Amino acid sequence: MNTEKSEQNQEILWLVLSLGIAALYSGLAMRKAFSDPTMLQDDARIYLIWMQRFVDPELFPNDWMAKYFHSVTPWGLGTLYWLGSKVGIVPVVMSKLLPAVTSVLLAWFGYRSTLALFPVPIAGFFSAVILLQSCWQRDDLASAAPRSFWALVLVALVYSFIKRAWIAIALCVTAMALFCPLAAVLIAIWLGLRGVWGLWKRRVDRAEWVILGITIALLLPYVFSQSEFAPTVNAATARLMPEFQPGGRLPFFYPNPFRFWLDSTDGGFQVSFNPPLIGLGLLLPIGLRFKNRFPQLQQLNPDWIILPQLAGSGIVGFFLAHAMFVKLHFPSRYVTHSWRIAMAIAAGIVIVVLLERIKSWRSGTILVLSCAMLLHPHLAWKSFPVTGYGGGSHPALYEFLKTTPKTTLTAYLGEDASNLPMLSLRSTLAAQEYAIPFHLGYYLPMRQRAIDLINAQYSETLEPAKQAIKKYNITYWLLDSNAFAPDYLKSYRWFRLFEPHVGQAMQALRLGQVPAMQKIIGKCAIADPDNVAVLDSNCTLKN
């Protein structure tokens, strides 16, 4: 009885410590998130733009960007933010709170999954912390976007599968389809491979086939849906677009085969060995070949095979996503998340087995290893946890625009244009972070908008500006104080995509040409918040 109670206490202790580490990491992220009223997560803002209508339905009327990102937001994610708004949590605040919940649940399922395979509590602690550190080394969790749910729903599914909790498995698969459909694609691959293997071995698990059927059924709307912003870009078209080339908006097609297949962020085989202890997970299959030397592995649940199966499914998903680019989004995500979870769980088990093997089960050794593991990200990595949060540059401009009608549409080539919709709650014509080139029916008009702005802003005559104002119904034209310096168009990566228009404008400025828009600043500027001139379009039309 005392032994059983002691084991329960050990299990609770290491679980609480795991959840405490998760709370610590998410707390550090939240401290940054709430450090400035203008702080926004890089990816979150593109999904949040249309969700502002939950608070005020009159915002962003006929907004091209809001309409598009509403169409690509998974139903479950949009519903979650809507429910939050109904209880008084506005979408921006919701996006800053969600990572804390996700982080704690990730630790819980990581810990429980490890214990379900290997009933040693400290192994669950090591696995949970390694998994947390692996996830927080990128801004996935902090994004509160569809990709932030990948790791959580996958590790929850692993735990449910080990427990053969079929209802929980069905719920996990449903959550995937509603929040991050591409994760459900990975699970369909995994279950399909298990099913084929079972048929070959003449061991048919009907429950698994039912779950596979549910997964496929939930994916059918995603597979066969036709976006109103079609067509979707394909590999042949993307290869010709500067947006997908090195230095582009989403660099993917690198000429160097090594960079393309292994090292690129979105297309490469992205298996991270940070934190370094996660690499120990690869030793688990080797250790099992020498069970006589590692007697603790006798406790390992036969379902450990789920881990390499999940990793193998990630490889299949990786090549499938390359073959179907960009329908299944970026190939690296299938490998990154599947290997991360498999390696983290396996690493916790291997660490405990190695500690036992070298007879170092002294509390001092465990304490030193735990402290070293916890401190490593803060000492070895440039920034941890990685959040992707950034503040706005023109708070006075945001406040000024909030005083304008809700139908206001601004035209702004400055880098801060990506923050304008969320921080001023007013529409802007074009902005880099919203210029996602996946659906050409959305992106090509967005690209043309940017080109029209560049041509109009740096023209010798006002005619191109007047045409743009009439064409897009622009209310205000915003100009940075250095907008007409020759190097202004070199300072912003997005401008590289709009050659030869940018090059022609820079050449004209270097030759001393004074653009017509610069000449009317004194006449048409109605405000100058944060050194950004706000030109009234009606005034521009009259000149």
XYZ file of C-alpha atoms in Angstrom, residues 84-388:
305
model
C -14.443 33.799 -26.840
C -15.905 37.077 -28.040
C -19.302 36.046 -26.658
C -17.849 35.834 -23.150
C -15.988 39.120 -23.462
C -12.572 37.945 -24.708
C -11.814 39.975 -27.821
C -9.963 38.110 -30.602
C -6.615 39.857 -30.052
C -6.604 38.967 -26.360
C -7.821 35.464 -27.160
C -4.840 34.975 -29.481
C -2.500 35.871 -26.617
C -4.178 33.548 -24.106
C -4.591 30.461 -26.289
C -0.848 29.575 -26.324
C -0.903 29.189 -22.542
C -3.735 26.657 -22.731
C -2.110 24.843 -25.652
C 1.250 24.692 -23.870
C -0.160 23.198 -20.660
C -2.254 20.621 -22.546
C 0.770 19.722 -24.652
C 2.764 19.014 -21.481
C -0.079 16.969 -20.001
C -0.507 14.752 -23.050
C 3.258 14.454 -23.559
C 3.667 13.309 -19.961
C 0.713 10.907 -20.064
C 1.725 9.439 -23.436
C 5.179 8.610 -22.116
C 3.803 7.005 -18.947
C 1.364 4.970 -21.000
C 4.337 3.512 -22.878
C 6.869 3.414 -20.041
C 5.508 3.663 -16.480
C 8.326 5.685 -14.938
C 7.153 9.200 -13.936
C 10.464 10.972 -14.404
C 10.565 9.717 -18.007
C 7.265 11.524 -18.558
C 8.786 14.693 -17.142
C 11.821 14.529 -19.428
C 9.641 13.849 -22.472
C 7.203 16.649 -21.670
C 9.944 19.228 -21.151
C 11.843 18.187 -24.284
C 8.613 18.391 -26.291
C 7.825 21.831 -24.877
C 11.297 23.144 -25.647
C 11.139 21.757 -29.173
C 7.779 23.435 -29.789
C 8.686 26.775 -28.208
C 11.887 27.102 -30.255
C 9.584 28.197 -33.085
C 6.600 30.517 -33.016
C 4.048 27.803 -33.856
C 2.421 27.742 -30.409
C 2.389 31.518 -30.055
C 0.700 32.014 -33.428
C -2.722 30.860 -32.153
C -3.295 30.004 -35.834
C -4.094 26.577 -37.351
C -0.453 25.449 -37.154
C -0.405 26.067 -33.392
C -2.677 23.039 -32.886
C -0.625 20.480 -34.826
C 1.546 19.246 -31.960
C -1.274 19.228 -29.408
C -3.784 17.217 -31.421
C -1.089 14.775 -32.579
C 0.221 14.004 -29.095
C -3.359 13.794 -27.775
C -4.093 11.262 -30.512
C -0.977 9.256 -29.622
C -2.114 9.064 -25.985
C -5.664 8.108 -26.915
C -4.398 5.471 -29.327
C -2.157 3.859 -26.716
C -5.142 3.728 -24.372
C -7.384 2.437 -27.189
C -9.878 5.134 -26.231
C -11.800 5.079 -29.505
C -14.216 7.874 -28.665
C -11.297 10.105 -27.670
C -9.526 9.157 -30.900
C -12.596 10.127 -32.927
C -12.750 13.442 -31.056
C -9.054 14.099 -31.754
C -9.525 13.418 -35.453
C -12.564 15.691 -35.517
C -10.584 18.436 -33.764
C -7.857 18.083 -36.380
C -10.308 18.453 -39.242
C -11.900 21.507 -37.620
C -8.751 23.299 -36.456
C -5.893 22.096 -38.661
C -7.092 19.879 -41.530
C -3.569 19.148 -42.726
C -2.817 17.342 -39.452
C -5.778 15.089 -40.257
C -4.087 14.318 -43.595
C -1.061 13.053 -41.641
C -3.291 10.847 -39.481
C -5.086 9.474 -42.540
C -1.671 8.484 -43.922
C -0.701 6.882 -40.614
C -3.923 4.893 -40.243
C -3.835 3.927 -43.906
C -0.315 2.518 -43.581
C -1.304 0.627 -40.419
C -4.350 -0.741 -42.215
C -2.341 -1.969 -45.198
C 0.211 -3.557 -42.869
C -2.600 -5.247 -40.934
C -4.110 -6.651 -44.125
C -0.737 -8.006 -45.195
C -0.290 -9.637 -41.791
C -3.947 -10.720 -41.819
C -4.620 -8.790 -38.621
C -7.557 -6.490 -39.288
C -8.476 -3.959 -36.598
C -11.978 -2.846 -37.476
C -11.901 0.084 -35.056
C -8.864 1.541 -36.816
C -10.596 1.213 -40.174
C -13.621 3.015 -38.757
C -11.415 5.854 -37.512
C -9.720 6.012 -40.911
C -13.140 6.253 -42.540
C -14.138 9.064 -40.177
C -10.885 10.887 -40.940
C -11.365 10.619 -44.687
C -15.007 11.691 -44.406
C -14.005 14.766 -42.411
C -11.342 15.615 -45.004
C -13.628 15.330 -48.020
C -14.985 18.912 -47.722
C -11.408 20.184 -47.582
C -10.264 18.062 -50.532
C -13.163 18.854 -52.835
C -13.954 22.417 -51.805
C -13.416 25.071 -54.451
C -12.195 28.398 -53.147
C -13.912 31.512 -54.416
C -10.363 32.787 -54.901
C -9.359 29.928 -57.203
C -7.244 28.810 -58.873
C -4.812 27.431 -56.314
C -1.223 27.903 -57.407
C 0.504 24.700 -58.561
C 4.190 23.798 -58.640
C 4.634 24.682 -62.325
C 3.198 28.171 -61.813
C 4.939 28.728 -58.489
C 8.346 28.007 -60.040
C 7.833 31.031 -62.291
C 6.746 33.385 -59.504
C 9.342 35.524 -57.679
C 7.319 35.075 -54.479
C 8.491 31.441 -54.223
C 12.117 32.086 -55.174
C 14.993 32.813 -52.751
C 14.414 36.268 -51.292
C 10.701 36.107 -52.091
C 7.664 36.276 -49.846
C 7.664 32.483 -49.307
C 11.034 31.181 -50.567
C 10.611 27.555 -51.592
C 12.320 26.687 -54.883
C 16.022 26.869 -54.099
C 18.350 25.967 -57.013
C 20.667 24.106 -54.634
C 19.212 20.564 -54.208
C 20.626 20.282 -50.686
C 18.941 23.514 -49.644
C 15.704 22.568 -51.382
C 15.296 19.061 -49.945
C 16.982 19.334 -46.574
C 17.595 22.864 -45.365
C 14.773 25.127 -46.534
C 12.270 26.160 -43.866
C 9.117 25.203 -45.749
C 10.214 22.573 -48.257
C 13.137 20.875 -46.535
C 13.251 17.756 -44.379
C 13.077 19.789 -41.198
C 13.932 17.488 -38.288
C 15.296 19.635 -35.495
C 17.766 18.305 -32.954
C 17.126 21.177 -30.602
C 17.115 20.692 -27.706
C 20.046 18.266 -28.150
C 18.529 15.669 -25.800
C 15.711 15.057 -28.289
C 18.198 13.229 -30.505
C 18.464 10.490 -27.881
C 15.038 9.352 -29.000
C 16.638 7.801 -32.069
C 18.452 5.350 -29.769
C 15.272 3.654 -28.525
C 14.969 1.126 -31.406
C 18.681 0.313 -30.989
C 18.303 -0.191 -27.242
C 15.448 -2.619 -27.839
C 17.779 -4.845 -29.820
C 19.850 -5.223 -26.655
C 17.146 -5.684 -24.034
C 19.401 -7.928 -22.003
C 21.683 -4.961 -21.348
C 18.810 -2.583 -20.623
C 16.402 -4.554 -18.414
C 14.199 -1.512 -17.785
C 13.053 -1.705 -21.389
C 11.114 -4.821 -20.398
C 8.541 -2.350 -19.047
C 8.092 -0.743 -22.462
C 4.580 -1.078 -23.879
C 4.555 -2.857 -27.291
C 2.602 0.137 -28.575
C 5.878 2.070 -28.651
C 5.854 1.098 -32.337
C 3.395 3.957 -32.796
C 6.316 6.396 -32.539
C 8.333 5.202 -35.572
C 5.070 4.683 -37.446
C 4.146 8.323 -36.849
C 7.609 9.441 -37.978
C 7.343 7.270 -41.075
C 3.936 8.755 -41.872
C 5.559 12.185 -41.686
C 8.020 11.117 -44.382
C 5.194 9.928 -46.629
C 3.330 13.196 -45.994
C 6.496 15.131 -46.830
C 6.846 13.618 -50.299
C 3.102 13.691 -50.914
C 3.002 17.413 -50.118
C 5.874 17.970 -52.553
C 4.016 16.045 -55.240
C 0.776 17.979 -54.633
C 2.315 21.388 -53.898
C 0.618 23.577 -52.702
C -2.668 21.745 -52.037
C -1.235 20.085 -48.907
C 0.627 23.251 -47.925
C 4.317 23.083 -46.973
C 5.984 19.627 -46.883
C 8.207 20.387 -43.890
C 5.263 20.515 -41.481
C 4.536 16.817 -41.879
C 8.058 15.887 -40.849
C 8.611 18.573 -38.216
C 5.611 17.755 -36.052
C 5.564 13.964 -36.405
C 9.276 13.521 -35.691
C 9.221 16.091 -32.887
C 6.575 14.155 -30.955
C 8.019 10.709 -31.643
C 11.565 11.744 -30.727
C 10.572 13.684 -27.593
C 8.591 10.796 -26.108
C 11.308 8.307 -26.999
C 14.027 10.596 -25.627
C 12.468 10.711 -22.156
C 12.439 6.909 -22.064
C 16.039 6.622 -23.279
C 17.303 9.131 -20.709
C 15.821 7.127 -17.839
C 17.175 3.855 -19.212
C 20.665 5.324 -19.580
C 20.586 6.772 -16.074
C 19.697 3.376 -14.695
C 22.348 1.717 -16.793
C 25.150 3.893 -15.420
C 23.790 3.507 -11.890
C 23.257 7.235 -11.461
C 19.838 7.173 -9.853
C 20.961 9.671 -7.253
C 18.784 12.683 -6.644
C 21.772 14.965 -7.172
C 22.406 13.612 -10.668
C 18.762 13.934 -11.609
C 18.678 17.472 -10.249
C 21.779 18.503 -12.208
C 20.460 16.968 -15.438
C 17.046 18.581 -14.969
C 18.552 22.013 -14.292
C 20.891 21.729 -17.291
C 17.981 20.722 -19.512
C 15.798 23.580 -18.286
C 18.503 26.241 -18.576
C 19.850 25.151 -21.968
C 17.334 27.018 -24.180
C 17.797 30.259 -22.253
C 21.596 30.089 -22.412
C 22.248 28.453 -25.789
C 19.516 29.963 -27.967
C 19.327 33.574 -29.005
C 15.702 33.894 -28.018
C 13.488 31.578 -26.001
C 10.624 31.048 -26.075
C 10.217 32.167 -29.684
C 6.930 34.012 -30.070
C 6.945 36.047 -33.283
